[in-house]
PDB file of C-alpha atoms in Angstrom:
ATOM      1  CA  UNK Q 152     127.514 110.358  90.262  1.00  0.00           C
ATOM      2  CA  UNK Q 153     125.198 112.423  92.436  1.00  0.00           C
ATOM      3  CA  UNK Q 154     121.520 112.745  91.563  1.00  0.00           C
ATOM      4  CA  UNK Q 155     118.665 114.805  92.927  1.00  0.00           C
ATOM      5  CA  UNK Q 156     116.078 112.452  94.370  1.00  0.00           C
ATOM      6  CA  UNK Q 157     112.540 113.269  95.454  1.00  0.00           C
ATOM      7  CA  UNK Q 158     111.634 110.842  98.264  1.00  0.00           C
ATOM      8  CA  UNK Q 159     108.069 110.640  99.609  1.00  0.00           C
ATOM      9  CA  UNK Q 160     107.142 108.462 102.588  1.00  0.00           C
ATOM     10  CA  UNK Q 161     109.664 108.359 105.427  1.00  0.00           C
ATOM     11  CA  UNK Q 162     108.213 105.726 107.766  1.00  0.00           C
ATOM     12  CA  UNK Q 163     109.878 102.647 109.298  1.00  0.00           C
ATOM     13  CA  UNK Q 164     111.031 101.514 105.851  1.00  0.00           C
ATOM     14  CA  UNK Q 165     111.212 104.694 103.798  1.00  0.00           C
ATOM     15  CA  UNK Q 166     113.225 106.650 106.356  1.00  0.00           C
ATOM     16  CA  UNK Q 167     116.208 104.276 106.459  1.00  0.00           C
ATOM     17  CA  UNK Q 168     116.070 103.788 102.687  1.00  0.00           C
ATOM     18  CA  UNK Q 169     116.323 107.557 102.214  1.00  0.00           C
ATOM     19  CA  UNK Q 170     119.209 107.671 104.703  1.00  0.00           C
ATOM     20  CA  UNK Q 171     121.141 105.155 102.606  1.00  0.00           C
ATOM     21  CA  UNK Q 172     120.668 107.232  99.450  1.00  0.00           C
ATOM     22  CA  UNK Q 173     121.999 110.243 101.367  1.00  0.00           C
ATOM     23  CA  UNK Q 174     125.018 108.250 102.517  1.00  0.00           C
ATOM     24  CA  UNK Q 175     125.675 107.359  98.863  1.00  0.00           C
ATOM     25  CA  UNK Q 176     126.109 111.068  98.129  1.00  0.00           C
ATOM     26  CA  UNK Q 177     122.784 111.900  96.516  1.00  0.00           C
ATOM     27  CA  UNK Q 178     120.816 115.097  97.131  1.00  0.00           C
ATOM     28  CA  UNK Q 179     117.409 114.341  98.652  1.00  0.00           C
ATOM     29  CA  UNK Q 180     114.236 116.431  98.638  1.00  0.00           C
ATOM     30  CA  UNK Q 181     111.947 114.691 101.123  1.00  0.00           C
ATOM     31  CA  UNK Q 182     108.277 114.851 102.098  1.00  0.00           C
ATOM     32  CA  UNK Q 183     106.203 113.100 104.741  1.00  0.00           C
ATOM     33  CA  UNK Q 184     103.017 113.980 106.616  1.00  0.00           C
ATOM     34  CA  UNK Q 185     104.779 113.304 109.957  1.00  0.00           C
ATOM     35  CA  UNK Q 186     107.004 116.258 110.973  1.00  0.00           C
ATOM     36  CA  UNK Q 187     109.344 114.113 113.100  1.00  0.00           C
ATOM     37  CA  UNK Q 188     110.076 111.825 110.158  1.00  0.00           C
ATOM     38  CA  UNK Q 189     111.003 114.869 108.067  1.00  0.00           C
ATOM     39  CA  UNK Q 190     113.168 116.290 110.838  1.00  0.00           C
ATOM     40  CA  UNK Q 191     115.190 113.079 111.136  1.00  0.00           C
ATOM     41  CA  UNK Q 192     116.092 113.232 107.428  1.00  0.00           C
ATOM     42  CA  UNK Q 193     116.829 116.964 107.540  1.00  0.00           C
ATOM     43  CA  UNK Q 194     119.285 116.335 110.370  1.00  0.00           C
ATOM     44  CA  UNK Q 195     120.955 113.746 108.140  1.00  0.00           C
ATOM     45  CA  UNK Q 196     121.346 116.294 105.332  1.00  0.00           C
ATOM     46  CA  UNK Q 197     118.134 116.136 103.290  1.00  0.00           C
ATOM     47  CA  UNK Q 198     116.060 119.129 102.254  1.00  0.00           C
ATOM     48  CA  UNK Q 199     112.479 119.171 103.559  1.00  0.00           C
ATOM     49  CA  UNK Q 200     109.742 119.887 101.019  1.00  0.00           C
ATOM     50  CA  UNK Q 201     106.453 121.508 102.007  1.00  0.00           C
ATOM     51  CA  UNK Q 202     104.475 119.351  99.551  1.00  0.00           C
ATOM     52  CA  UNK Q 203     104.946 116.180  97.524  1.00  0.00           C
ATOM     53  CA  UNK Q 204     105.024 118.272  94.345  1.00  0.00           C
ATOM     54  CA  UNK Q 205     107.855 120.376  95.785  1.00  0.00           C
ATOM     55  CA  UNK Q 206     109.795 117.198  96.611  1.00  0.00           C
ATOM     56  CA  UNK Q 207     109.781 116.058  92.970  1.00  0.00           C
ATOM     57  CA  UNK Q 208     110.584 119.460  91.427  1.00  0.00           C
ATOM     58  CA  UNK Q 209     113.757 119.122  89.368  1.00  0.00           C
ATOM     59  CA  UNK Q 210     114.328 115.547  90.557  1.00  0.00           C
ATOM     60  CA  UNK Q 211     116.247 113.028  88.442  1.00  0.00           C
ATOM     61  CA  UNK Q 212     114.591 110.190  90.329  1.00  0.00           C
ATOM     62  CA  UNK Q 213     111.418 109.877  92.439  1.00  0.00           C
ATOM     63  CA  UNK Q 214     110.974 107.238  95.160  1.00  0.00           C
ATOM     64  CA  UNK Q 215     107.725 106.631  97.028  1.00  0.00           C
ATOM     65  CA  UNK Q 216     107.097 104.321  99.986  1.00  0.00           C
ATOM     66  CA  UNK Q 217     103.492 104.535 101.187  1.00  0.00           C
ATOM     67  CA  UNK Q 218     101.191 102.350 103.321  1.00  0.00           C
ATOM     68  CA  UNK Q 219      98.489 101.144 100.894  1.00  0.00           C
ATOM     69  CA  UNK Q 220      96.976 101.194  97.402  1.00  0.00           C
ATOM     70  CA  UNK Q 221      94.649 104.098  98.179  1.00  0.00           C
ATOM     71  CA  UNK Q 222      97.583 106.274  99.267  1.00  0.00           C
ATOM     72  CA  UNK Q 223      99.550 105.501  96.105  1.00  0.00           C
ATOM     73  CA  UNK Q 224      96.600 106.119  93.773  1.00  0.00           C
ATOM     74  CA  UNK Q 225      95.651 109.230  95.745  1.00  0.00           C
ATOM     75  CA  UNK Q 226      99.173 110.611  95.470  1.00  0.00           C
ATOM     76  CA  UNK Q 227      99.836 109.972  91.784  1.00  0.00           C
ATOM     77  CA  UNK Q 228      96.476 110.103  90.002  1.00  0.00           C
ATOM     78  CA  UNK Q 229      93.873 112.776  89.296  1.00  0.00           C
ATOM     79  CA  UNK Q 230      93.988 116.304  87.926  1.00  0.00           C
ATOM     80  CA  UNK Q 231      96.312 117.499  90.684  1.00  0.00           C
ATOM     81  CA  UNK Q 232      98.107 114.159  91.133  1.00  0.00           C
ATOM     82  CA  UNK Q 233     101.868 113.925  91.437  1.00  0.00           C
ATOM     83  CA  UNK Q 234     102.224 112.680  87.849  1.00  0.00           C
ATOM     84  CA  UNK Q 235     101.322 116.201  86.721  1.00  0.00           C
ATOM     85  CA  UNK Q 236     104.339 117.548  88.661  1.00  0.00           C
ATOM     86  CA  UNK Q 237     106.919 114.988  87.511  1.00  0.00           C
ATOM     87  CA  UNK Q 238     108.925 115.863  84.412  1.00  0.00           C
ATOM     88  CA  UNK Q 239     108.642 113.689  81.310  1.00  0.00           C
ATOM     89  CA  UNK Q 240     111.387 111.045  81.180  1.00  0.00           C
ATOM     90  CA  UNK Q 241     111.870 110.959  84.958  1.00  0.00           C
ATOM     91  CA  UNK Q 242     112.380 107.550  86.542  1.00  0.00           C
ATOM     92  CA  UNK Q 243     110.001 106.634  89.389  1.00  0.00           C
ATOM     93  CA  UNK Q 244     110.529 103.812  91.888  1.00  0.00           C
ATOM     94  CA  UNK Q 245     107.237 102.943  93.559  1.00  0.00           C
ATOM     95  CA  UNK Q 246     108.317 100.808  96.535  1.00  0.00           C
ATOM     96  CA  UNK Q 247     105.025 100.459  98.416  1.00  0.00           C
ATOM     97  CA  UNK Q 248     103.338  97.063  98.775  1.00  0.00           C
ATOM     98  CA  UNK Q 249      99.996  97.515  97.014  1.00  0.00           C
ATOM     99  CA  UNK Q 250      97.484  95.600  94.912  1.00  0.00           C
ATOM    100  CA  UNK Q 251      98.942  94.517  91.546  1.00  0.00           C
ATOM    101  CA  UNK Q 252      95.972  96.171  89.823  1.00  0.00           C
ATOM    102  CA  UNK Q 253      96.790  99.509  91.499  1.00  0.00           C
ATOM    103  CA  UNK Q 254     100.429  99.215  90.418  1.00  0.00           C
ATOM    104  CA  UNK Q 255      99.379  98.571  86.810  1.00  0.00           C
ATOM    105  CA  UNK Q 256      96.912 101.468  86.889  1.00  0.00           C
ATOM    106  CA  UNK Q 257      99.463 103.990  88.164  1.00  0.00           C
ATOM    107  CA  UNK Q 258     102.175 102.673  85.836  1.00  0.00           C
ATOM    108  CA  UNK Q 259      99.882 103.025  82.813  1.00  0.00           C
ATOM    109  CA  UNK Q 260      99.002 106.598  83.799  1.00  0.00           C
ATOM    110  CA  UNK Q 261     102.716 107.379  84.187  1.00  0.00           C
ATOM    111  CA  UNK Q 262     103.501 105.890  80.768  1.00  0.00           C
ATOM    112  CA  UNK Q 263     100.838 108.094  79.168  1.00  0.00           C
ATOM    113  CA  UNK Q 264     102.792 111.109  80.443  1.00  0.00           C
ATOM    114  CA  UNK Q 265     106.152 109.756  79.315  1.00  0.00           C
ATOM    115  CA  UNK Q 266     107.241 108.971  82.878  1.00  0.00           C
ATOM    116  CA  UNK Q 267     109.228 105.769  83.479  1.00  0.00           C
ATOM    117  CA  UNK Q 268     107.904 103.823  86.464  1.00  0.00           C
ATOM    118  CA  UNK Q 269     108.735 100.498  88.051  1.00  0.00           C
ATOM    119  CA  UNK Q 270     107.013  98.847  90.991  1.00  0.00           C
ATOM    120  CA  UNK Q 271     109.741  97.767  93.410  1.00  0.00           C
ATOM    121  CA  UNK Q 272     108.245  96.486  96.667  1.00  0.00           C
ATOM    122  CA  UNK Q 273     110.763  95.341  99.250  1.00  0.00           C
ATOM    123  CA  UNK Q 274     111.390  92.437 101.577  1.00  0.00           C
ATOM    124  CA  UNK Q 275     113.791  92.373 104.503  1.00  0.00           C
ATOM    125  CA  UNK Q 276     112.046  94.407 107.190  1.00  0.00           C
ATOM    126  CA  UNK Q 277     113.272  97.475 109.039  1.00  0.00           C
ATOM    127  CA  UNK Q 278     116.589  95.780 109.816  1.00  0.00           C
ATOM    128  CA  UNK Q 279     117.227  95.291 106.106  1.00  0.00           C
ATOM    129  CA  UNK Q 280     116.189  98.875 105.380  1.00  0.00           C
ATOM    130  CA  UNK Q 281     118.670 100.229 107.937  1.00  0.00           C
ATOM    131  CA  UNK Q 282     121.507  97.935 106.844  1.00  0.00           C
ATOM    132  CA  UNK Q 283     120.881  98.527 103.132  1.00  0.00           C
ATOM    133  CA  UNK Q 284     120.356  94.802 102.532  1.00  0.00           C
ATOM    134  CA  UNK Q 285     116.756  94.810 101.284  1.00  0.00           C
ATOM    135  CA  UNK Q 286     115.431  92.578  98.538  1.00  0.00           C
ATOM    136  CA  UNK Q 287     113.725  94.518  95.731  1.00  0.00           C
ATOM    137  CA  UNK Q 288     111.075  92.641  93.730  1.00  0.00           C
ATOM    138  CA  UNK Q 289     110.640  94.601  90.521  1.00  0.00           C
ATOM    139  CA  UNK Q 290     107.893  94.842  87.935  1.00  0.00           C
ATOM    140  CA  UNK Q 291     108.464  96.947  84.817  1.00  0.00           C
ATOM    141  CA  UNK Q 292     110.561  97.329  81.674  1.00  0.00           C
ATOM    142  CA  UNK Q 293     114.129  95.957  81.478  1.00  0.00           C
ATOM    143  CA  UNK Q 294     115.628  99.342  80.567  1.00  0.00           C
ATOM    144  CA  UNK Q 295     113.900 101.069  83.472  1.00  0.00           C
ATOM    145  CA  UNK Q 296     115.156  98.457  85.923  1.00  0.00           C
ATOM    146  CA  UNK Q 297     118.720  98.908  84.641  1.00  0.00           C
ATOM    147  CA  UNK Q 298     118.405 102.675  85.064  1.00  0.00           C
ATOM    148  CA  UNK Q 299     117.135 102.119  88.613  1.00  0.00           C
ATOM    149  CA  UNK Q 300     119.724  99.502  89.548  1.00  0.00           C
ATOM    150  CA  UNK Q 301     122.481 101.890  90.796  1.00  0.00           C
ATOM    151  CA  UNK Q 302     119.982 103.415  93.238  1.00  0.00           C
ATOM    152  CA  UNK Q 303     118.439 100.104  94.281  1.00  0.00           C
ATOM    153  CA  UNK Q 304     121.932  98.768  95.023  1.00  0.00           C
ATOM    154  CA  UNK Q 305     122.442 101.549  97.587  1.00  0.00           C
ATOM    155  CA  UNK Q 306     119.356 100.372  99.476  1.00  0.00           C
ATOM    156  CA  UNK Q 307     119.432  96.613  98.964  1.00  0.00           C
ATOM    157  CA  UNK Q 308     121.559  93.616  98.055  1.00  0.00           C
ATOM    158  CA  UNK Q 309     119.101  91.444  96.108  1.00  0.00           C
ATOM    159  CA  UNK Q 310     117.243  92.677  93.023  1.00  0.00           C
ATOM    160  CA  UNK Q 311     114.789  90.399  91.218  1.00  0.00           C
ATOM    161  CA  UNK Q 312     112.930  91.203  88.002  1.00  0.00           C
ATOM    162  CA  UNK Q 313     109.562  89.478  88.368  1.00  0.00           C
ATOM    163  CA  UNK Q 314     108.072  90.665  85.055  1.00  0.00           C
ATOM    164  CA  UNK Q 315     105.991  93.530  83.705  1.00  0.00           C
ATOM    165  CA  UNK Q 316     104.247  96.271  85.692  1.00  0.00           C
ATOM    166  CA  UNK Q 317     102.487  94.798  88.721  1.00  0.00           C
ATOM    167  CA  UNK Q 318     104.544  91.589  88.730  1.00  0.00           C
ATOM    168  CA  UNK Q 319     106.698  92.829  91.588  1.00  0.00           C
ATOM    169  CA  UNK Q 320     103.573  93.256  93.668  1.00  0.00           C
ATOM    170  CA  UNK Q 321     102.307  89.749  92.865  1.00  0.00           C
ATOM    171  CA  UNK Q 322     105.620  88.188  93.944  1.00  0.00           C
ATOM    172  CA  UNK Q 323     105.744  90.314  97.117  1.00  0.00           C
ATOM    173  CA  UNK Q 324     102.185  89.336  98.061  1.00  0.00           C
ATOM    174  CA  UNK Q 325     103.014  85.635  97.593  1.00  0.00           C
ATOM    175  CA  UNK Q 326     106.097  86.018  99.782  1.00  0.00           C
ATOM    176  CA  UNK Q 327     104.271  87.864 102.545  1.00  0.00           C
ATOM    177  CA  UNK Q 328     101.364  85.439 102.552  1.00  0.00           C
ATOM    178  CA  UNK Q 329     103.868  82.653 103.176  1.00  0.00           C
ATOM    179  CA  UNK Q 330     105.588  84.773 105.847  1.00  0.00           C
ATOM    180  CA  UNK Q 331     102.300  85.261 107.709  1.00  0.00           C
ATOM    181  CA  UNK Q 332     101.570  81.533 107.527  1.00  0.00           C
ATOM    182  CA  UNK Q 333     105.018  80.449 108.718  1.00  0.00           C
ATOM    183  CA  UNK Q 334     105.134  82.972 111.581  1.00  0.00           C
ATOM    184  CA  UNK Q 335     101.752  81.782 112.867  1.00  0.00           C
ATOM    185  CA  UNK Q 336     102.920  78.170 112.510  1.00  0.00           C
ATOM    186  CA  UNK Q 337     106.201  78.857 114.309  1.00  0.00           C
ATOM    187  CA  UNK Q 338     104.381  80.587 117.182  1.00  0.00           C
ATOM    188  CA  UNK Q 339     101.945  77.662 117.412  1.00  0.00           C
ATOM    189  CA  UNK Q 340     104.748  75.084 117.516  1.00  0.00           C
ATOM    190  CA  UNK Q 341     106.744  76.965 120.174  1.00  0.00           C
ATOM    191  CA  UNK Q 342     103.636  77.460 122.318  1.00  0.00           C
ATOM    192  CA  UNK Q 343     102.867  73.740 122.057  1.00  0.00           C
ATOM    193  CA  UNK Q 344     106.389  72.843 123.151  1.00  0.00           C
ATOM    194  CA  UNK Q 345     106.380  75.245 126.094  1.00  0.00           C
ATOM    195  CA  UNK Q 346     102.939  74.028 127.184  1.00  0.00           C
ATOM    196  CA  UNK Q 347     104.494  70.574 127.349  1.00  0.00           C
ATOM    197  CA  UNK Q 348     107.453  71.690 129.429  1.00  0.00           C
ATOM    198  CA  UNK Q 349     110.106  72.544 126.830  1.00  0.00           C
ATOM    199  CA  UNK Q 350     112.372  75.565 127.032  1.00  0.00           C
ATOM    200  CA  UNK Q 351     111.542  77.942 124.122  1.00  0.00           C
ATOM    201  CA  UNK Q 352     115.202  78.594 123.300  1.00  0.00           C
ATOM    202  CA  UNK Q 353     116.098  74.908 123.299  1.00  0.00           C
ATOM    203  CA  UNK Q 354     113.120  74.080 121.099  1.00  0.00           C
ATOM    204  CA  UNK Q 355     113.989  76.974 118.766  1.00  0.00           C
ATOM    205  CA  UNK Q 356     117.571  75.714 118.467  1.00  0.00           C
ATOM    206  CA  UNK Q 357     116.303  72.219 117.644  1.00  0.00           C
ATOM    207  CA  UNK Q 358     113.846  73.478 114.987  1.00  0.00           C
ATOM    208  CA  UNK Q 359     116.497  75.769 113.477  1.00  0.00           C
ATOM    209  CA  UNK Q 360     118.637  72.692 112.720  1.00  0.00           C
ATOM    210  CA  UNK Q 361     115.748  70.439 111.719  1.00  0.00           C
ATOM    211  CA  UNK Q 362     113.247  70.173 108.881  1.00  0.00           C
ATOM    212  CA  UNK Q 363     110.895  72.730 110.446  1.00  0.00           C
ATOM    213  CA  UNK Q 364     113.475  75.508 110.199  1.00  0.00           C
ATOM    214  CA  UNK Q 365     112.393  78.780 108.575  1.00  0.00           C
ATOM    215  CA  UNK Q 366     113.079  82.515 108.493  1.00  0.00           C
ATOM    216  CA  UNK Q 367     111.339  83.040 111.842  1.00  0.00           C
ATOM    217  CA  UNK Q 368     113.353  80.401 113.711  1.00  0.00           C
ATOM    218  CA  UNK Q 369     116.606  81.603 112.145  1.00  0.00           C
ATOM    219  CA  UNK Q 370     116.261  85.390 112.213  1.00  0.00           C
ATOM    220  CA  UNK Q 371     113.010  86.578 113.796  1.00  0.00           C
ATOM    221  CA  UNK Q 372     111.958  84.307 116.629  1.00  0.00           C
ATOM    222  CA  UNK Q 373     108.509  85.227 118.008  1.00  0.00           C
ATOM    223  CA  UNK Q 374     109.282  84.101 121.573  1.00  0.00           C
ATOM    224  CA  UNK Q 375     110.540  86.895 123.903  1.00  0.00           C
ATOM    225  CA  UNK Q 376     114.143  86.468 125.039  1.00  0.00           C
ATOM    226  CA  UNK Q 377     115.167  83.829 122.492  1.00  0.00           C
ATOM    227  CA  UNK Q 378     116.749  86.323 120.076  1.00  0.00           C
ATOM    228  CA  UNK Q 379     118.033  89.524 121.610  1.00  0.00           C
ATOM    229  CA  UNK Q 380     117.617  91.651 118.468  1.00  0.00           C
ATOM    230  CA  UNK Q 381     114.189  90.341 117.460  1.00  0.00           C
ATOM    231  CA  UNK Q 382     111.130  92.550 118.121  1.00  0.00           C
ATOM    232  CA  UNK Q 383     109.786  89.830 120.444  1.00  0.00           C
ATOM    233  CA  UNK Q 384     112.589  90.705 122.877  1.00  0.00           C
ATOM    234  CA  UNK Q 385     111.649  94.391 122.711  1.00  0.00           C
ATOM    235  CA  UNK Q 386     107.981  94.038 123.667  1.00  0.00           C
ATOM    236  CA  UNK Q 387     107.241  93.550 119.954  1.00  0.00           C
ATOM    237  CA  UNK Q 388     108.099  97.197 119.236  1.00  0.00           C
ATOM    238  CA  UNK Q 389     109.168  98.302 115.744  1.00  0.00           C
ATOM    239  CA  UNK Q 390     109.516  95.732 113.001  1.00  0.00           C
ATOM    240  CA  UNK Q 391     106.617  94.897 110.692  1.00  0.00           C
ATOM    241  CA  UNK Q 392     103.254  95.698 112.215  1.00  0.00           C
ATOM    242  CA  UNK Q 393     100.334  93.299 112.628  1.00  0.00           C
ATOM    243  CA  UNK Q 394      98.074  95.637 110.666  1.00  0.00           C
ATOM    244  CA  UNK Q 395     100.588  95.772 107.801  1.00  0.00           C
ATOM    245  CA  UNK Q 396     100.717  91.972 107.688  1.00  0.00           C
ATOM    246  CA  UNK Q 397      96.922  91.949 107.777  1.00  0.00           C
ATOM    247  CA  UNK Q 398      96.897  94.363 104.837  1.00  0.00           C
ATOM    248  CA  UNK Q 399      99.219  92.114 102.819  1.00  0.00           C
ATOM    249  CA  UNK Q 400      97.186  89.002 103.616  1.00  0.00           C
ATOM    250  CA  UNK Q 401      94.139  90.933 102.425  1.00  0.00           C
ATOM    251  CA  UNK Q 402      95.942  91.735  99.169  1.00  0.00           C
ATOM    252  CA  UNK Q 403      96.700  88.028  98.785  1.00  0.00           C
ATOM    253  CA  UNK Q 404      93.021  87.207  99.316  1.00  0.00           C
ATOM    254  CA  UNK Q 405      92.020  89.783  96.661  1.00  0.00           C
ATOM    255  CA  UNK Q 406      94.589  88.416  94.208  1.00  0.00           C
ATOM    256  CA  UNK Q 407      93.414  84.841  94.789  1.00  0.00           C
ATOM    257  CA  UNK Q 408      89.799  85.810  94.117  1.00  0.00           C
ATOM    258  CA  UNK Q 409      90.714  87.657  90.907  1.00  0.00           C
ATOM    259  CA  UNK Q 410      92.730  84.679  89.637  1.00  0.00           C
ATOM    260  CA  UNK Q 411      90.289  82.058  90.999  1.00  0.00           C
ATOM    261  CA  UNK Q 412      93.200  80.550  92.972  1.00  0.00           C
ATOM    262  CA  UNK Q 413      92.792  78.692  96.247  1.00  0.00           C
ATOM    263  CA  UNK Q 414      94.656  79.984  99.320  1.00  0.00           C
ATOM    264  CA  UNK Q 415      93.116  78.247 102.358  1.00  0.00           C
ATOM    265  CA  UNK Q 416      96.173  78.684 104.606  1.00  0.00           C
ATOM    266  CA  UNK Q 417      96.523  82.321 103.532  1.00  0.00           C
ATOM    267  CA  UNK Q 418      92.888  82.926 104.448  1.00  0.00           C
ATOM    268  CA  UNK Q 419      93.336  81.206 107.799  1.00  0.00           C
ATOM    269  CA  UNK Q 420      96.397  83.333 108.524  1.00  0.00           C
ATOM    270  CA  UNK Q 421      94.465  86.471 107.548  1.00  0.00           C
ATOM    271  CA  UNK Q 422      91.711  85.550 110.011  1.00  0.00           C
ATOM    272  CA  UNK Q 423      94.240  84.886 112.790  1.00  0.00           C
ATOM    273  CA  UNK Q 424      95.935  88.266 112.282  1.00  0.00           C
ATOM    274  CA  UNK Q 425      92.532  89.994 112.063  1.00  0.00           C
ATOM    275  CA  UNK Q 426      91.540  88.450 115.398  1.00  0.00           C
ATOM    276  CA  UNK Q 427      94.899  89.444 116.892  1.00  0.00           C
ATOM    277  CA  UNK Q 428      94.470  93.015 115.626  1.00  0.00           C
ATOM    278  CA  UNK Q 429      90.970  93.373 117.060  1.00  0.00           C
ATOM    279  CA  UNK Q 430      92.406  92.455 120.452  1.00  0.00           C
ATOM    280  CA  UNK Q 431      94.401  95.698 120.389  1.00  0.00           C
ATOM    281  CA  UNK Q 432      97.680  94.457 118.945  1.00  0.00           C
ATOM    282  CA  UNK Q 433      97.559  96.056 115.501  1.00  0.00           C
ATOM    283  CA  UNK Q 434     100.611  98.276 116.046  1.00  0.00           C
ATOM    284  CA  UNK Q 435     102.816  95.537 117.497  1.00  0.00           C
ATOM    285  CA  UNK Q 436     105.261  93.577 115.362  1.00  0.00           C
ATOM    286  CA  UNK Q 437     103.561  90.722 113.529  1.00  0.00           C
ATOM    287  CA  UNK Q 438     105.525  88.102 115.494  1.00  0.00           C
ATOM    288  CA  UNK Q 439     103.289  89.059 118.433  1.00  0.00           C
ATOM    289  CA  UNK Q 440     100.803  86.580 116.910  1.00  0.00           C
ATOM    290  CA  UNK Q 441     102.355  84.369 119.622  1.00  0.00           C
ATOM    291  CA  UNK Q 442      99.983  86.110 122.060  1.00  0.00           C
ATOM    292  CA  UNK Q 443      97.095  84.225 120.450  1.00  0.00           C
ATOM    293  CA  UNK Q 444      98.720  80.962 121.546  1.00  0.00           C
ATOM    294  CA  UNK Q 445     100.478  81.845 124.797  1.00  0.00           C
ATOM    295  CA  UNK Q 446      99.674  84.234 127.616  1.00  0.00           C
ATOM    296  CA  UNK Q 447     102.543  84.601 130.120  1.00  0.00           C
ATOM    297  CA  UNK Q 448     101.581  83.977 133.756  1.00  0.00           C
ATOM    298  CA  UNK Q 449     101.850  86.667 136.402  1.00  0.00           C
TER     299      UNK Q 449
END
């Protein structure tokens, strides 16, 4: 059954997600601050909106995918915020990765207006967004998740209910903190092996079948040329940016302070990515952390 969907935020993740909803036969009203991102969706059959409010007019469902907490709060809240333009009873999927406290704040404001909202941050990267195989980590009410499920299933293959509003964000932050740690560790191990004369592909193959195996060695190797489809083999273009990983590690640090939890490896990873970013690599894929450990000769 076709629905009218207002989709706001058409970047590396949001764009492909919107494309998959179009392919499923839904009508999309889309908005983004980048004209080229809008144009790509229009060419695929979406209708461009001049404002975010126009995108949600008459929508059965609203999806947002934005960079950070301040963008989400800035979009939804306030006297002229998007919540004032969304009809009562409308279902909202907020798919950005933001602070759990921000998710709870926006969800509470939505509930006051009779708007149903779930936080549904994603895992799986741009490849998962394009293929429609993302993992959605949901916080919110059971009934709202079930109403969202048919749409989520067009964009992803794994849907987890982490708990109430904000819980999806907590789980996503934990996952991405671990991802930052294991990517830095994988880069460090490969650089050590190469420095001692090993071939990076051979070492990667050994690790992938040994106890050190992980998502990076299996699907997202940080060493150029080891995996043809990985960003490392494309000059670290596309993928999940260093500055986005740095943002998520910052969210983990904030969450650990609020809960009085200890995250020494998460903090170390955050410092490594901060150093890497200040060296001019913020827009590269996060697997480029390898550059901290290995500089090619020539």
